[in-house]
PDB file of C-alpha atoms in Angstrom:
ATOM      1  CA  MET A   1     113.783 -58.458   3.410  1.00 82.00           C
ATOM      2  CA  GLY A   2     114.416 -62.180   3.659  1.00 89.00           C
ATOM      3  CA  VAL A   3     114.653 -64.219   6.834  1.00 93.00           C
ATOM      4  CA  THR A   4     118.419 -64.558   6.593  1.00 95.00           C
ATOM      5  CA  SER A   5     119.011 -60.848   6.097  1.00 94.00           C
ATOM      6  CA  ALA A   6     116.669 -60.078   9.011  1.00 94.00           C
ATOM      7  CA  LEU A   7     118.643 -62.428  11.270  1.00 96.00           C
ATOM      8  CA  VAL A   8     121.961 -60.966  10.149  1.00 97.00           C
ATOM      9  CA  LEU A   9     120.676 -57.439  10.768  1.00 96.00           C
ATOM     10  CA  TYR A  10     119.545 -58.435  14.276  1.00 97.00           C
ATOM     11  CA  ALA A  11     122.867 -60.149  15.052  1.00 97.00           C
ATOM     12  CA  VAL A  12     124.873 -57.109  13.941  1.00 97.00           C
ATOM     13  CA  LEU A  13     122.658 -54.762  15.951  1.00 97.00           C
ATOM     14  CA  TRP A  14     122.857 -57.053  19.001  1.00 97.00           C
ATOM     15  CA  PHE A  15     126.651 -57.114  19.039  1.00 97.00           C
ATOM     16  CA  LEU A  16     126.957 -53.374  18.374  1.00 97.00           C
ATOM     17  CA  THR A  17     124.510 -52.673  21.196  1.00 96.00           C
ATOM     18  CA  LEU A  18     126.404 -55.039  23.510  1.00 95.00           C
ATOM     19  CA  LEU A  19     129.663 -53.219  22.831  1.00 95.00           C
ATOM     20  CA  VAL A  20     127.975 -49.939  23.765  1.00 95.00           C
ATOM     21  CA  ILE A  21     126.297 -51.301  26.909  1.00 94.00           C
ATOM     22  CA  ILE A  22     129.218 -53.302  28.390  1.00 91.00           C
ATOM     23  CA  PRO A  23     131.159 -50.310  29.776  1.00 90.00           C
ATOM     24  CA  ILE A  24     128.088 -48.767  31.438  1.00 89.00           C
ATOM     25  CA  ARG A  25     128.342 -49.024  35.260  1.00 88.00           C
ATOM     26  CA  LEU A  26     131.475 -51.177  34.991  1.00 87.00           C
ATOM     27  CA  LYS A  27     133.479 -51.438  38.211  1.00 87.00           C
ATOM     28  CA  THR A  28     137.134 -52.220  37.613  1.00 87.00           C
ATOM     29  CA  GLN A  29     139.517 -53.753  40.109  1.00 88.00           C
ATOM     30  CA  GLY A  30     141.416 -50.475  40.189  1.00 87.00           C
ATOM     31  CA  ASP A  31     138.244 -48.535  41.049  1.00 84.00           C
ATOM     32  CA  VAL A  32     137.412 -50.860  43.925  1.00 84.00           C
ATOM     33  CA  GLY A  33     141.021 -51.149  45.116  1.00 85.00           C
ATOM     34  CA  GLN A  34     141.096 -54.961  45.046  1.00 87.00           C
ATOM     35  CA  ILE A  35     143.561 -55.815  42.290  1.00 87.00           C
ATOM     36  CA  VAL A  36     144.014 -59.575  41.951  1.00 87.00           C
ATOM     37  CA  ARG A  37     147.640 -60.563  41.497  1.00 89.00           C
ATOM     38  CA  GLY A  38     148.442 -61.227  37.837  1.00 90.00           C
ATOM     39  CA  THR A  39     145.619 -59.078  36.422  1.00 86.00           C
ATOM     40  CA  GLN A  40     145.427 -55.503  35.208  1.00 88.00           C
ATOM     41  CA  ALA A  41     143.856 -52.761  37.266  1.00 86.00           C
ATOM     42  CA  GLY A  42     141.372 -52.222  34.421  1.00 85.00           C
ATOM     43  CA  ALA A  43     140.022 -55.779  34.662  1.00 86.00           C
ATOM     44  CA  PRO A  44     136.353 -55.896  35.663  1.00 86.00           C
ATOM     45  CA  HIS A  45     135.501 -56.457  39.315  1.00 87.00           C
ATOM     46  CA  GLU A  46     131.745 -56.668  38.746  1.00 84.00           C
ATOM     47  CA  HIS A  47     130.574 -56.945  35.142  1.00 83.00           C
ATOM     48  CA  HIS A  48     126.886 -58.026  35.414  1.00 87.00           C
ATOM     49  CA  LEU A  49     126.943 -59.638  31.956  1.00 90.00           C
ATOM     50  CA  LYS A  50     123.630 -61.481  32.356  1.00 93.00           C
ATOM     51  CA  GLY A  51     121.693 -58.275  33.000  1.00 93.00           C
ATOM     52  CA  LYS A  52     123.547 -56.449  30.252  1.00 93.00           C
ATOM     53  CA  ALA A  53     122.776 -59.258  27.789  1.00 95.00           C
ATOM     54  CA  ILE A  54     119.068 -58.991  28.621  1.00 96.00           C
ATOM     55  CA  ILE A  55     119.104 -55.203  28.198  1.00 95.00           C
ATOM     56  CA  THR A  56     121.047 -55.624  24.957  1.00 96.00           C
ATOM     57  CA  THR A  57     118.435 -58.054  23.621  1.00 97.00           C
ATOM     58  CA  PHE A  58     115.558 -55.633  24.226  1.00 97.00           C
ATOM     59  CA  VAL A  59     117.381 -52.549  22.901  1.00 97.00           C
ATOM     60  CA  ALA A  60     118.587 -54.431  19.814  1.00 97.00           C
ATOM     61  CA  PHE A  61     115.051 -55.686  19.157  1.00 97.00           C
ATOM     62  CA  VAL A  62     113.637 -52.147  19.262  1.00 97.00           C
ATOM     63  CA  LEU A  63     116.365 -50.894  16.911  1.00 97.00           C
ATOM     64  CA  TRP A  64     115.842 -53.908  14.646  1.00 96.00           C
ATOM     65  CA  ALA A  65     112.080 -53.317  14.492  1.00 97.00           C
ATOM     66  CA  ILE A  66     112.591 -49.674  13.507  1.00 96.00           C
ATOM     67  CA  ILE A  67     115.235 -50.408  10.867  1.00 94.00           C
ATOM     68  CA  ALA A  68     113.418 -53.458   9.478  1.00 94.00           C
ATOM     69  CA  GLY A  69     110.220 -51.410   9.257  1.00 94.00           C
ATOM     70  CA  ILE A  70     112.019 -48.714   7.284  1.00 93.00           C
ATOM     71  CA  ILE A  71     113.520 -51.300   4.928  1.00 90.00           C
ATOM     72  CA  ILE A  72     110.279 -53.254   4.412  1.00 91.00           C
ATOM     73  CA  THR A  73     108.090 -50.198   3.825  1.00 91.00           C
ATOM     74  CA  GLY A  74     110.637 -48.637   1.489  1.00 85.00           C
ATOM     75  CA  THR A  75     110.680 -45.327   3.351  1.00 87.00           C
ATOM     76  CA  ILE A  76     114.415 -45.080   2.692  1.00 85.00           C
ATOM     77  CA  THR A  77     115.858 -46.869  -0.328  1.00 82.00           C
ATOM     78  CA  VAL A  78     119.356 -47.300  -1.710  1.00 82.00           C
ATOM     79  CA  ARG A  79     118.642 -44.551  -4.236  1.00 82.00           C
ATOM     80  CA  ASP A  80     117.952 -42.149  -1.381  1.00 83.00           C
ATOM     81  CA  LEU A  81     121.508 -42.755  -0.158  1.00 84.00           C
ATOM     82  CA  ASP A  82     123.040 -42.188  -3.634  1.00 83.00           C
ATOM     83  CA  TRP A  83     124.282 -38.663  -2.902  1.00 83.00           C
ATOM     84  CA  PHE A  84     126.739 -38.586  -5.813  1.00 85.00           C
ATOM     85  CA  ASP A  85     124.255 -39.885  -8.433  1.00 81.00           C
ATOM     86  CA  ARG A  86     126.369 -42.916  -9.287  1.00 83.00           C
ATOM     87  CA  MET A  87     123.362 -45.184  -9.866  1.00 82.00           C
ATOM     88  CA  GLY A  88     122.023 -43.139 -12.759  1.00 77.00           C
ATOM     89  CA  PRO A  89     118.397 -42.237 -13.391  1.00 75.00           C
ATOM     90  CA  SER A  90     115.676 -44.406 -11.930  1.00 69.00           C
ATOM     91  CA  SER A  91     113.613 -46.519 -14.331  1.00 69.00           C
ATOM     92  CA  GLN A  92     110.583 -46.263 -12.027  1.00 63.00           C
ATOM     93  CA  VAL A  93     108.228 -43.306 -12.089  1.00 53.00           C
ATOM     94  CA  GLU A  94     108.203 -41.631  -8.699  1.00 53.00           C
TER      95      GLU A  94
END
């Protein structure tokens, strides 16, 4: 795995993790009962983005380390995911 592909993998994992973590413990204006005029009731009242970004960074790093380790060691290869045998026979002896 090259440096660029490792960075892209981390960036994708970071944003996917952020999208999962953002709604956790989210307090909306409708939940609190303090709806600001001109906003929706579903708008966040307290979002705590700094803490969620820090949590996202650590969780994404753990996921990245696991996935990068699998890719680098070759535990799972593209041929392992070829369930319909579209790649043909392998030229390497297994």
